[in-house]
Coordinates of C-alpha atoms in Angstrom, one line a residue:
Chain A
M1 CA 364.7 92.1 259.5
S2 CA 362.5 88.9 259.9
V3 CA 360.4 87.6 262.9
I4 CA 359.5 84.1 263.5
V5 CA 356.2 83.3 265.1
V6 CA 355.8 79.9 266.5
G7 CA 352.1 79.5 267.5
T8 CA 348.9 77.6 266.2
M9 CA 346.8 78.6 263.2
A10 CA 343.3 77.3 263.6
F11 CA 339.4 77.2 263.8
D12 CA 337.7 78.8 266.4
A13 CA 333.6 78.5 267.1
I14 CA 333.0 81.8 269.6
E15 CA 330.1 82.9 271.3
T16 CA 330.0 85.9 273.5
P17 CA 326.9 87.8 274.6
F18 CA 326.9 89.8 271.3
G19 CA 326.6 87.1 268.8
K20 CA 328.3 83.5 267.9
T21 CA 330.1 82.5 264.9
D22 CA 330.2 79.1 263.2
R23 CA 334.3 78.0 262.8
I24 CA 335.8 81.0 261.3
V25 CA 339.9 81.2 261.4
G26 CA 342.0 81.8 264.4
G27 CA 345.0 80.5 266.1
S28 CA 347.7 82.6 268.0
A29 CA 350.1 82.8 265.5
T30 CA 347.5 84.0 262.9
Y31 CA 347.1 86.9 265.0
V32 CA 350.5 87.5 265.6
A33 CA 350.8 87.4 262.0
Y34 CA 348.4 89.6 261.1
A35 CA 349.4 92.1 263.6
A36 CA 353.2 92.1 263.1
G37 CA 352.9 92.3 259.4
N38 CA 352.0 95.9 259.5
F39 CA 355.5 96.8 260.8
V40 CA 357.7 94.2 259.7
Q41 CA 357.9 91.9 256.9
P42 CA 358.6 88.5 256.3
I43 CA 356.8 87.3 259.1
Q44 CA 358.4 83.4 259.2
Q45 CA 355.7 81.3 260.7
V46 CA 355.8 77.9 262.4
S47 CA 352.5 76.3 262.7
I48 CA 350.8 73.1 261.9
I49 CA 347.5 72.7 259.7
G50 CA 345.1 70.1 258.5
Y51 CA 343.7 69.6 255.0
D52 CA 340.6 71.7 255.8
F53 CA 342.4 75.3 256.3
P54 CA 341.3 77.7 253.6
Q55 CA 343.7 78.3 251.0
E56 CA 342.3 81.7 250.9
E57 CA 343.5 82.5 254.4
L58 CA 346.8 81.4 253.4
A59 CA 347.0 83.3 250.4
E60 CA 346.0 86.3 252.5
L61 CA 348.8 85.9 254.8
K62 CA 351.4 85.4 252.2
R63 CA 350.3 88.9 250.7
R64 CA 350.8 90.5 253.8
G65 CA 354.6 89.1 253.9
V66 CA 353.6 85.9 255.9
Q67 CA 356.2 83.1 254.9
L68 CA 354.8 79.5 255.2
E69 CA 357.5 77.3 254.6
G70 CA 357.3 76.4 258.3
V71 CA 353.8 75.5 258.3
E72 CA 353.2 71.8 258.0
V73 CA 349.9 70.6 256.3
V74 CA 348.6 67.5 257.4
K75 CA 347.0 66.1 254.5
D76 CA 344.8 63.4 256.1
K77 CA 343.7 65.2 259.5
K78 CA 341.9 68.3 260.4
S79 CA 343.4 71.7 262.0
F80 CA 343.0 72.5 265.8
F81 CA 339.7 73.5 266.9
W82 CA 338.6 75.7 269.9
S83 CA 335.2 76.2 270.6
G84 CA 334.4 78.7 273.8
K85 CA 331.7 80.7 275.2
Y86 CA 332.2 84.0 276.4
H87 CA 330.4 85.0 279.8
L88 CA 328.7 89.0 280.3
D89 CA 332.0 90.6 281.4
M90 CA 334.2 89.4 279.0
N91 CA 337.1 88.5 281.1
S92 CA 336.2 84.8 281.5
R93 CA 335.3 82.3 279.4
D94 CA 334.1 78.2 279.3
T95 CA 335.8 76.2 277.1
L96 CA 333.0 74.2 275.3
V97 CA 335.2 72.2 272.6
T98 CA 338.9 71.4 272.0
D99 CA 339.8 69.3 269.5
L100 CA 343.6 69.0 269.1
N101 CA 343.5 67.2 265.9
V102 CA 347.1 68.0 264.3
L103 CA 348.1 69.7 267.0
A104 CA 348.6 66.4 269.0
D105 CA 351.6 65.5 266.3
F106 CA 353.2 69.1 266.3
N107 CA 356.7 68.6 266.0
P108 CA 358.3 71.8 264.8
V109 CA 360.8 72.0 261.8
V110 CA 362.5 75.6 261.6
P111 CA 363.2 75.8 257.9
D112 CA 366.8 76.4 256.6
S113 CA 365.4 79.9 254.9
Y114 CA 364.4 81.4 258.7
Q115 CA 367.9 80.6 260.3
G116 CA 369.1 84.2 261.5
A117 CA 366.0 85.9 262.4
E118 CA 366.7 88.5 264.5
F119 CA 363.4 88.0 266.6
L120 CA 361.4 85.3 267.7
M121 CA 358.0 85.2 269.0
L122 CA 356.9 82.0 270.8
G123 CA 353.2 82.2 271.1
N124 CA 351.3 80.1 273.8
L125 CA 351.8 76.2 273.0
D126 CA 353.3 73.0 275.2
P127 CA 356.9 74.3 276.4
V128 CA 358.3 71.5 275.2
I129 CA 357.9 72.5 271.6
Q130 CA 359.0 75.9 272.6
V131 CA 361.9 74.3 273.7
K132 CA 362.3 72.5 270.3
V133 CA 361.9 75.7 268.2
I134 CA 364.8 77.4 270.6
Q135 CA 367.2 74.6 270.3
Q136 CA 366.8 74.4 266.2
L137 CA 367.9 77.6 265.5
K138 CA 371.6 78.3 264.9
T139 CA 372.1 81.7 266.1
R140 CA 370.1 83.0 269.1
P141 CA 367.8 85.5 268.0
R142 CA 368.6 89.1 269.8
L143 CA 365.1 88.7 271.3
I144 CA 362.9 86.2 272.5
V145 CA 359.4 86.7 273.4
M146 CA 357.3 84.2 274.8
D147 CA 353.6 83.6 275.6
T148 CA 352.3 80.7 277.9
M149 CA 349.2 80.5 280.1
N150 CA 347.9 78.8 283.4
F151 CA 347.5 75.7 281.7
W152 CA 351.1 74.6 281.5
M153 CA 351.6 75.7 285.0
D154 CA 349.4 73.5 286.3
I155 CA 350.3 70.5 284.4
K156 CA 354.1 71.3 282.9
M157 CA 355.8 73.7 285.5
K158 CA 359.3 72.0 285.1
E159 CA 359.1 72.4 281.3
L160 CA 357.8 76.0 281.6
Q161 CA 360.5 77.0 283.7
D162 CA 363.6 75.3 281.4
V163 CA 361.9 77.7 278.4
L164 CA 361.7 80.7 281.0
K165 CA 365.4 80.2 281.2
L166 CA 365.9 80.8 277.6
V167 CA 363.8 83.6 276.7
D168 CA 364.0 87.3 277.2
V169 CA 360.3 88.6 277.6
L170 CA 357.4 86.5 279.1
M171 CA 354.2 87.6 279.0
V172 CA 351.3 86.4 281.1
N173 CA 348.2 88.0 282.6
D174 CA 347.5 88.7 286.1
S175 CA 346.3 86.0 287.6
E176 CA 349.0 83.8 286.0
A177 CA 352.1 86.0 287.1
R178 CA 350.4 85.4 290.5
Q179 CA 350.6 81.5 289.6
L180 CA 353.9 81.7 288.2
S181 CA 355.3 83.1 291.5
G182 CA 353.1 82.4 294.6
E183 CA 353.2 85.9 295.0
F184 CA 349.9 88.3 295.2
S185 CA 351.3 91.5 295.0
L186 CA 352.4 91.8 291.1
V187 CA 355.1 94.0 292.0
R188 CA 356.5 90.8 294.1
A189 CA 355.4 88.8 291.4
A190 CA 357.6 90.5 288.9
K191 CA 361.1 90.3 290.9
K192 CA 360.5 86.9 291.3
I193 CA 359.9 85.9 287.8
M194 CA 362.4 87.9 286.7
T195 CA 365.0 85.7 288.3
M196 CA 363.7 82.6 286.5
G197 CA 364.7 84.0 283.2
P198 CA 363.4 86.6 281.8
K199 CA 364.3 90.0 281.7
F200 CA 361.8 91.7 281.0
L201 CA 358.2 90.9 282.0
I202 CA 354.6 92.2 280.8
I203 CA 351.7 91.5 282.9
K204 CA 348.4 91.9 280.8
K205 CA 345.1 92.9 282.8
G206 CA 342.7 92.9 280.1
E207 CA 340.5 96.3 280.3
H208 CA 342.8 97.7 282.8
G209 CA 345.8 97.5 280.2
A210 CA 349.5 96.2 281.0
L211 CA 352.5 96.0 283.1
L212 CA 355.7 96.4 282.3
F213 CA 358.8 95.1 284.2
H214 CA 362.7 95.7 283.8
K215 CA 364.7 95.4 286.8
N216 CA 363.3 98.4 289.0
E217 CA 361.4 99.9 286.6
V218 CA 358.1 99.9 285.7
F219 CA 355.4 100.9 283.2
Y220 CA 351.9 101.1 283.0
A221 CA 350.0 101.2 279.6
P222 CA 346.6 101.6 279.9
A223 CA 343.7 99.9 278.1
L224 CA 341.5 102.2 275.9
P225 CA 338.3 102.0 277.7
L226 CA 335.7 100.7 275.0
E227 CA 332.1 101.2 274.8
E228 CA 332.0 97.4 273.7
V229 CA 334.3 94.7 273.2
F230 CA 332.7 92.6 270.8
D231 CA 335.1 89.5 270.8
P232 CA 338.1 89.5 272.7
T233 CA 339.3 86.2 271.4
G234 CA 342.8 86.6 270.0
A235 CA 343.3 89.9 271.7
G236 CA 346.7 89.1 273.8
D237 CA 348.3 87.3 270.8
T238 CA 347.5 90.4 268.8
F239 CA 349.3 92.4 271.4
A240 CA 351.9 90.5 271.3
G241 CA 352.1 90.8 267.5
G242 CA 352.1 94.8 267.6
F243 CA 354.8 94.3 270.4
I244 CA 357.3 92.3 268.3
G245 CA 356.3 94.2 265.7
H246 CA 357.1 97.7 266.8
L247 CA 360.5 96.1 268.2
A248 CA 361.6 94.5 265.6
K249 CA 360.9 97.7 262.7
T250 CA 362.5 99.9 265.1
K251 CA 365.3 97.4 265.8
D252 CA 365.6 98.9 269.3
I253 CA 365.0 96.2 272.2
S254 CA 365.7 98.9 275.3
F255 CA 363.4 99.0 278.0
N256 CA 362.3 102.7 276.6
N257 CA 361.7 101.4 273.1
M258 CA 359.5 98.4 274.7
K259 CA 357.3 100.7 276.7
T260 CA 356.4 102.1 273.1
A261 CA 356.2 98.6 271.7
I262 CA 353.1 98.3 274.5
I263 CA 351.6 101.0 273.6
V264 CA 351.6 99.7 269.8
G265 CA 350.6 95.9 271.0
S266 CA 347.9 97.9 273.0
A267 CA 346.3 99.6 270.3
M268 CA 346.3 96.9 267.6
A269 CA 344.4 94.6 270.6
S270 CA 341.9 97.4 271.2
Y271 CA 340.9 96.8 267.0
C272 CA 341.1 93.1 267.3
V273 CA 338.0 92.9 269.8
E274 CA 335.6 95.2 267.8
K275 CA 334.6 92.2 265.3
F276 CA 334.8 88.1 265.4
G277 CA 338.4 86.6 265.2
P278 CA 340.6 88.3 262.9
D279 CA 337.9 90.4 261.1
R280 CA 339.1 94.2 262.2
L281 CA 342.7 93.3 261.6
R282 CA 342.3 92.6 257.9
E283 CA 340.3 95.6 257.4
I284 CA 342.2 98.1 259.2
N285 CA 345.8 100.4 257.3
K286 CA 348.3 102.3 258.8
A287 CA 346.2 105.5 259.1
D288 CA 344.0 103.6 261.6
I289 CA 347.0 102.3 263.7
D290 CA 348.5 105.8 264.0
T291 CA 344.9 107.0 264.8
R292 CA 344.8 104.4 267.6
I293 CA 347.8 105.0 268.8
Q294 CA 347.3 108.7 268.9
Q295 CA 344.1 108.1 271.3
F296 CA 346.4 106.1 273.8
V297 CA 348.6 109.3 273.6
E298 CA 345.6 111.6 274.1
L299 CA 344.6 109.0 277.0
V300 CA 347.2 109.2 279.4
N301 CA 348.7 112.6 278.5
F302 CA 348.9 115.4 281.4
D303 CA 350.8 118.4 282.3
I304 CA 352.9 118.2 284.9
E305 CA 352.9 120.6 287.7
L306 CA 355.4 120.1 290.9
V307 CA 353.9 120.8 294.7
Chain B
M1 CA 340.9 130.0 298.0
S2 CA 339.2 127.7 300.4
V3 CA 337.4 124.9 300.8
I4 CA 334.5 123.5 302.3
V5 CA 334.7 119.8 303.2
V6 CA 332.1 117.9 304.3
G7 CA 332.1 114.4 305.9
T8 CA 332.9 112.2 309.0
M9 CA 335.4 112.7 311.6
A10 CA 335.7 109.2 313.5
F11 CA 337.4 106.0 314.6
D12 CA 338.5 103.2 312.9
A13 CA 339.3 99.8 313.7
I14 CA 341.1 98.5 310.9
E15 CA 342.2 94.7 310.4
T16 CA 344.5 93.9 307.3
P17 CA 346.7 90.7 306.5
F18 CA 349.4 92.9 307.8
G19 CA 348.0 93.6 311.3
K20 CA 345.7 95.1 313.4
T21 CA 345.1 98.7 314.7
D22 CA 342.9 99.7 318.2
R23 CA 340.5 102.3 317.8
I24 CA 342.6 105.3 315.7
V25 CA 341.4 108.3 314.2
G26 CA 339.6 108.2 310.7
G27 CA 336.8 109.5 308.9
S28 CA 336.2 111.1 305.1
A29 CA 336.6 114.1 306.1
T30 CA 339.8 113.7 307.9
Y31 CA 341.4 111.8 304.9
V32 CA 340.2 115.0 302.8
A33 CA 341.8 117.7 304.9
Y34 CA 345.2 115.9 305.8
A35 CA 345.8 115.7 301.7
A36 CA 344.4 118.7 300.3
G37 CA 346.1 120.9 303.4
N38 CA 349.3 120.1 301.3
F39 CA 347.6 122.2 298.4
V40 CA 345.6 124.9 299.6
Q41 CA 344.4 126.3 303.2
P42 CA 342.3 126.8 304.7
I43 CA 340.4 123.9 304.5
Q44 CA 336.7 124.6 306.1
Q45 CA 335.7 121.3 307.8
V46 CA 331.9 120.6 308.3
S47 CA 331.6 117.3 310.5
I48 CA 330.3 116.3 313.6
I49 CA 332.3 114.5 316.7
G50 CA 331.4 113.1 320.2
Y51 CA 333.4 113.8 323.2
D52 CA 335.8 111.3 322.6
F53 CA 337.5 113.1 319.6
P54 CA 340.7 113.8 320.6
Q55 CA 342.2 117.2 321.3
E56 CA 345.6 116.7 319.7
E57 CA 344.1 115.4 316.1
L58 CA 342.1 118.9 316.4
A59 CA 344.9 120.7 317.5
E60 CA 347.1 118.8 314.5
L61 CA 344.3 119.8 311.9
K62 CA 344.1 123.1 313.0
R63 CA 348.2 123.8 312.7
R64 CA 347.8 122.2 309.3
G65 CA 345.1 125.0 308.0
V66 CA 342.0 123.5 308.7
Q67 CA 339.3 125.1 310.5
L68 CA 336.4 123.7 312.7
E69 CA 334.2 126.6 313.4
G70 CA 331.6 124.1 311.0
V71 CA 332.6 120.9 313.4
E72 CA 329.9 120.0 315.8
V73 CA 330.9 118.5 319.1
V74 CA 328.4 116.4 321.0
K75 CA 329.1 116.7 324.9
D76 CA 327.7 113.3 325.8
K77 CA 327.6 111.4 322.9
K78 CA 330.4 109.5 321.3
S79 CA 332.3 109.8 317.9
F80 CA 331.0 107.7 314.9
F81 CA 332.9 104.2 315.1
W82 CA 333.4 101.9 312.2
S83 CA 335.4 98.6 312.4
G84 CA 336.6 96.3 309.3
K85 CA 338.6 93.7 308.3
Y86 CA 340.1 93.3 304.9
H87 CA 340.3 90.2 302.6
L88 CA 344.0 89.1 301.6
D89 CA 343.5 91.2 298.3
M90 CA 342.8 94.3 299.7
N91 CA 339.6 94.9 297.4
S92 CA 337.1 93.5 299.4
R93 CA 336.2 94.3 303.0
D94 CA 333.9 92.7 305.8
T95 CA 332.3 95.5 307.8
L96 CA 332.6 94.0 311.5
V97 CA 330.9 97.1 313.7
T98 CA 329.2 100.2 312.3
D99 CA 328.5 102.4 315.8
L100 CA 326.7 105.8 314.3
N101 CA 326.6 107.8 317.4
V102 CA 326.8 111.2 316.9
L103 CA 326.3 110.8 313.2
A104 CA 322.7 109.8 313.7
D105 CA 322.2 113.1 314.5
F106 CA 324.2 115.0 311.9
N107 CA 322.3 118.1 310.7
P108 CA 325.6 120.1 309.3
V109 CA 325.2 124.0 309.6
V110 CA 328.0 125.9 307.5
P111 CA 329.3 128.8 309.5
D112 CA 328.8 132.3 308.1
S113 CA 332.8 132.3 308.0
Y114 CA 332.5 129.4 305.5
Q115 CA 330.3 131.2 302.9
G116 CA 331.7 132.5 299.5
A117 CA 334.2 129.1 299.4
E118 CA 334.8 128.4 295.5
F119 CA 335.4 124.9 296.1
L120 CA 333.0 122.2 298.0
M121 CA 334.1 118.1 298.7
L122 CA 331.3 116.4 299.8
G123 CA 332.6 112.9 301.1
N124 CA 330.6 110.1 300.9
L125 CA 327.3 111.0 303.4
D126 CA 323.6 110.5 303.4
P127 CA 322.7 112.6 300.0
V128 CA 320.0 114.3 302.2
I129 CA 322.9 115.4 304.3
Q130 CA 324.7 116.6 301.4
V131 CA 321.6 118.5 299.5
K132 CA 321.7 120.6 302.9
V133 CA 325.3 121.7 303.0
I134 CA 324.5 122.6 299.4
Q135 CA 321.1 124.5 300.3
Q136 CA 323.1 126.7 302.8
L137 CA 325.9 128.0 300.6
K138 CA 324.8 131.6 299.4
T139 CA 326.6 131.4 296.7
R140 CA 327.0 128.6 294.5
P141 CA 330.9 127.3 294.8
R142 CA 332.5 127.6 291.0
L143 CA 333.1 123.5 291.6
I144 CA 331.0 121.1 293.6
V145 CA 332.7 117.7 294.2
M146 CA 330.9 114.5 295.4
D147 CA 331.8 111.3 296.7
T148 CA 329.0 108.2 297.3
M149 CA 328.5 104.7 297.6
N150 CA 326.8 101.8 296.8
F151 CA 325.0 101.6 300.0
W152 CA 322.9 105.0 299.1
M153 CA 322.2 103.6 296.0
D154 CA 320.4 101.0 297.6
I155 CA 318.5 102.8 300.0
K156 CA 318.2 106.2 298.9
M157 CA 318.9 106.8 295.0
K158 CA 315.7 109.1 294.7
E159 CA 317.6 111.5 297.0
L160 CA 321.2 110.3 295.8
Q161 CA 319.9 111.1 292.2
D162 CA 318.6 114.8 293.6
V163 CA 322.2 115.9 294.8
L164 CA 323.3 114.3 291.5
K165 CA 321.6 117.4 289.6
L166 CA 323.6 120.0 291.8
V167 CA 327.3 118.5 291.3
D168 CA 330.1 119.5 288.9
V169 CA 331.9 116.3 289.5
L170 CA 330.8 112.8 291.0
M171 CA 333.5 110.2 292.2
V172 CA 332.8 106.4 292.2
N173 CA 334.1 103.3 291.9
D174 CA 333.4 101.0 289.4
S175 CA 330.8 98.6 290.5
E176 CA 329.3 101.9 291.8
A177 CA 329.2 103.0 288.1
R178 CA 327.7 100.1 287.0
Q179 CA 324.7 100.3 289.7
L180 CA 324.2 103.8 289.4
S181 CA 324.2 103.4 285.6
G182 CA 322.7 100.0 285.2
E183 CA 325.4 99.7 282.1
F184 CA 328.1 97.0 282.5
S185 CA 330.5 98.8 279.9
L186 CA 332.3 101.9 281.9
V187 CA 332.3 104.0 278.8
R188 CA 328.3 103.5 278.4
A189 CA 327.8 104.2 282.0
A190 CA 329.9 107.2 282.1
K191 CA 327.8 108.8 279.4
K192 CA 324.5 107.7 281.2
I193 CA 326.1 109.1 284.6
M194 CA 326.7 112.4 282.9
T195 CA 323.2 112.8 281.9
M196 CA 322.2 112.8 285.6
G197 CA 323.8 116.0 286.5
P198 CA 328.1 115.9 287.2
K199 CA 329.5 117.0 283.9
F200 CA 332.5 115.2 285.3
L201 CA 332.9 111.5 286.3
I202 CA 335.6 109.5 287.8
I203 CA 335.6 106.3 288.0
K204 CA 338.1 104.6 290.8
K205 CA 339.3 101.2 289.9
G206 CA 341.5 100.8 293.0
E207 CA 345.0 99.5 291.8
H208 CA 343.8 99.7 288.2
G209 CA 344.2 103.3 288.4
A210 CA 341.4 105.9 287.8
L211 CA 339.4 107.1 284.5
L212 CA 338.1 110.8 284.2
F213 CA 335.1 110.9 281.9
H214 CA 334.1 114.3 280.5
K215 CA 332.1 114.8 277.3
N216 CA 333.3 112.4 274.5
E217 CA 336.6 113.0 276.3
V218 CA 338.4 110.3 278.6
F219 CA 341.8 110.1 280.7
Y220 CA 343.4 107.2 282.4
A221 CA 345.4 107.9 285.3
P222 CA 347.2 104.6 286.6
A223 CA 347.6 103.5 289.9
L224 CA 351.2 103.1 290.9
P225 CA 352.2 99.5 291.5
L226 CA 353.0 98.8 295.0
E227 CA 354.7 96.0 296.2
E228 CA 352.6 96.3 299.4
V229 CA 349.0 98.1 300.2
F230 CA 349.2 98.0 303.8
D231 CA 346.0 99.5 304.5
P232 CA 343.7 100.6 302.1
T233 CA 341.4 102.7 304.2
G234 CA 341.0 106.4 303.4
A235 CA 342.8 105.8 300.4
G236 CA 339.5 107.0 298.1
D237 CA 338.7 110.2 300.7
T238 CA 342.9 110.9 300.5
F239 CA 342.5 110.9 296.6
A240 CA 339.6 113.1 296.7
G241 CA 341.4 115.6 299.0
G242 CA 344.4 115.7 296.5
F243 CA 342.1 116.0 293.8
I244 CA 340.1 119.3 295.0
G245 CA 343.3 120.6 296.7
H246 CA 345.1 120.5 293.3
L247 CA 342.2 122.5 291.6
A248 CA 341.8 124.7 294.6
K249 CA 345.5 125.6 294.4
T250 CA 345.7 126.4 290.9
K251 CA 342.3 127.8 290.3
D252 CA 341.9 126.0 287.1
I253 CA 338.7 123.5 286.9
S254 CA 339.3 122.7 283.3
F255 CA 339.7 119.1 282.1
N256 CA 342.9 119.1 281.2
N257 CA 343.9 120.6 284.9
M258 CA 341.6 117.8 286.2
K259 CA 343.9 115.0 284.7
T260 CA 346.7 116.7 286.5
A261 CA 344.4 116.7 289.6
I262 CA 344.0 112.9 289.5
I263 CA 347.3 112.1 289.1
V264 CA 348.2 114.2 292.2
G265 CA 345.0 112.5 294.2
S266 CA 346.5 109.1 292.8
A267 CA 350.0 110.1 294.4
M268 CA 348.3 111.1 297.6
A269 CA 346.5 108.0 298.0
S270 CA 349.6 106.0 297.1
Y271 CA 351.0 107.3 300.3
C272 CA 347.9 106.9 302.4
V273 CA 348.1 103.0 301.9
E274 CA 351.7 102.7 303.2
K275 CA 350.5 102.9 306.7
F276 CA 347.4 102.3 308.8
G277 CA 345.0 105.0 308.9
P278 CA 346.3 108.6 308.5
D279 CA 349.4 108.2 309.9
R280 CA 351.8 108.0 306.5
L281 CA 349.8 111.2 305.3
R282 CA 351.1 113.2 308.7
E283 CA 354.6 112.2 307.7
I284 CA 355.2 113.6 304.2
N285 CA 356.1 116.7 303.0
K286 CA 356.3 118.4 299.8
A287 CA 359.2 117.4 298.4
D288 CA 358.0 113.5 299.1
I289 CA 355.0 114.6 296.9
D290 CA 356.9 115.8 294.1
T291 CA 358.9 112.5 294.4
R292 CA 356.0 110.6 293.8
I293 CA 354.4 112.5 291.2
Q294 CA 357.4 112.1 289.5
Q295 CA 357.1 108.4 289.4
F296 CA 353.6 108.9 288.1
V297 CA 355.4 110.8 285.3
E298 CA 357.5 108.1 284.6
L299 CA 355.2 105.2 284.8
V300 CA 353.5 106.5 282.0
N301 CA 355.5 108.2 279.6
F302 CA 356.5 106.7 276.4
D303 CA 357.9 107.8 273.1
I304 CA 355.6 108.4 270.6
E305 CA 356.2 107.0 266.9
L306 CA 353.6 106.7 264.0
V307 CA 353.4 104.0 261.9

């Protein structure tokens, strides 16, 4: 069982109310790989990096079952760089710097060795690039999960709608769901978005948890109430990694199993935010993950008694 | 098993994006009584009304097991009147009119026939009035639940802190929890508030559900994702009514049973918002309530599988 992950591998410089970092490793595909690798291997990475991306980081990813044949290395350019500063509420942030660098030339090539993967995770990227990956796959994966953001709705809505027709699961946050659908009610927004292509929709609400919609069904996954969110960078990608990792591990893409996958993704994301960048994801082991999942069970568990 | 409910019985005029009402019946104690009466009777009301409060409404409440000996009727004054307009997101509203009328003279007297009640629900009111009710009770109720709002934190924080020392459960919304504690993190806010008196804290987050804190434990109750919130007026009081109604019915004030009580309260609140004022609460029966509680079970239920 293999999972193809498409996204950025990059550097971030992050400032939060709790501190700031110099350039540290980040990127959507990095976070997805760190999270998903706990559940399934190999993770087949499709990305692009410059000469400056650390060899130790690549070695660590390989050690975790991440294949890098699909990661293009550009010898004379730098890796994608993003710098941002979070506001006190940690729900909003200002972008300080965006240096596309190698990302401007990203023209993904899926290696032959990746063909036949049953799961595809399309990280947030230009929808034109997302389509290119899908088109290169000779056999359609059993499940295609896609992340995107408001930026692409602003400037490439038509292209975004084209990708939507090709995917099974879309992940967006609440304001993106509203923007994409033109509906304020999330229930109405979900119904509309599910006519655009995806059969499943996950609406991420940060500290308020996440909703999973499918046909007329809905599931509400809480977020773990945390004393401190140290750095939210990568939390959404980590959630995606836990989600698709659990599905690939269990080979079950039913609505019912997606509920569990969302809890797994939420557990992984709750670790991610405890330290800067992917630091915390590097530390945790399977016992830690089990402990956290058990906390989610206790968080929502109640005895029912009818009137 | 009886429950004393203290709060307003009043008139509201409401404008939402979906429509507007003339003067209709409202008030915190009215909503609490409508909700709690489904679970336990008698409800022993403590409130004040003017000559204009409709006799048919009082008759309907009596029919639902609500005792009115503690409701003072002022012959020459009007009932409390509030008018407000909700914004599109339904989470914020502007107050258009507040006519205190009889409420300016409210000096609650607990009738002898109410003495010995095991449960007390203090609706949102001047903390000075809330204290007066507690002081009149010859035997302390097994459980005192209290609602309040930012208004009292702004102008009567000292008096509010005095009531807090006397109650078991406090209900506030997220911004009120932050204001009361001076902490942004809700987990930290909860810890601090639980040193002020209440052993249990419920933080209401509207469409994002509610959190219950007790010692080091936490429970997350989702809100039902609704296609339309028609009118949120009274939802918090209806939640409180379902909560204390379930506890009084089951005579179990453990943390574990409070989780279920929050689900019951959330189910009642989800009905309340479907029509203007208490209209929907008048229509529903026990089967409707069971159906809605079952929806909450399905909303959060997932199969766990450890890594």
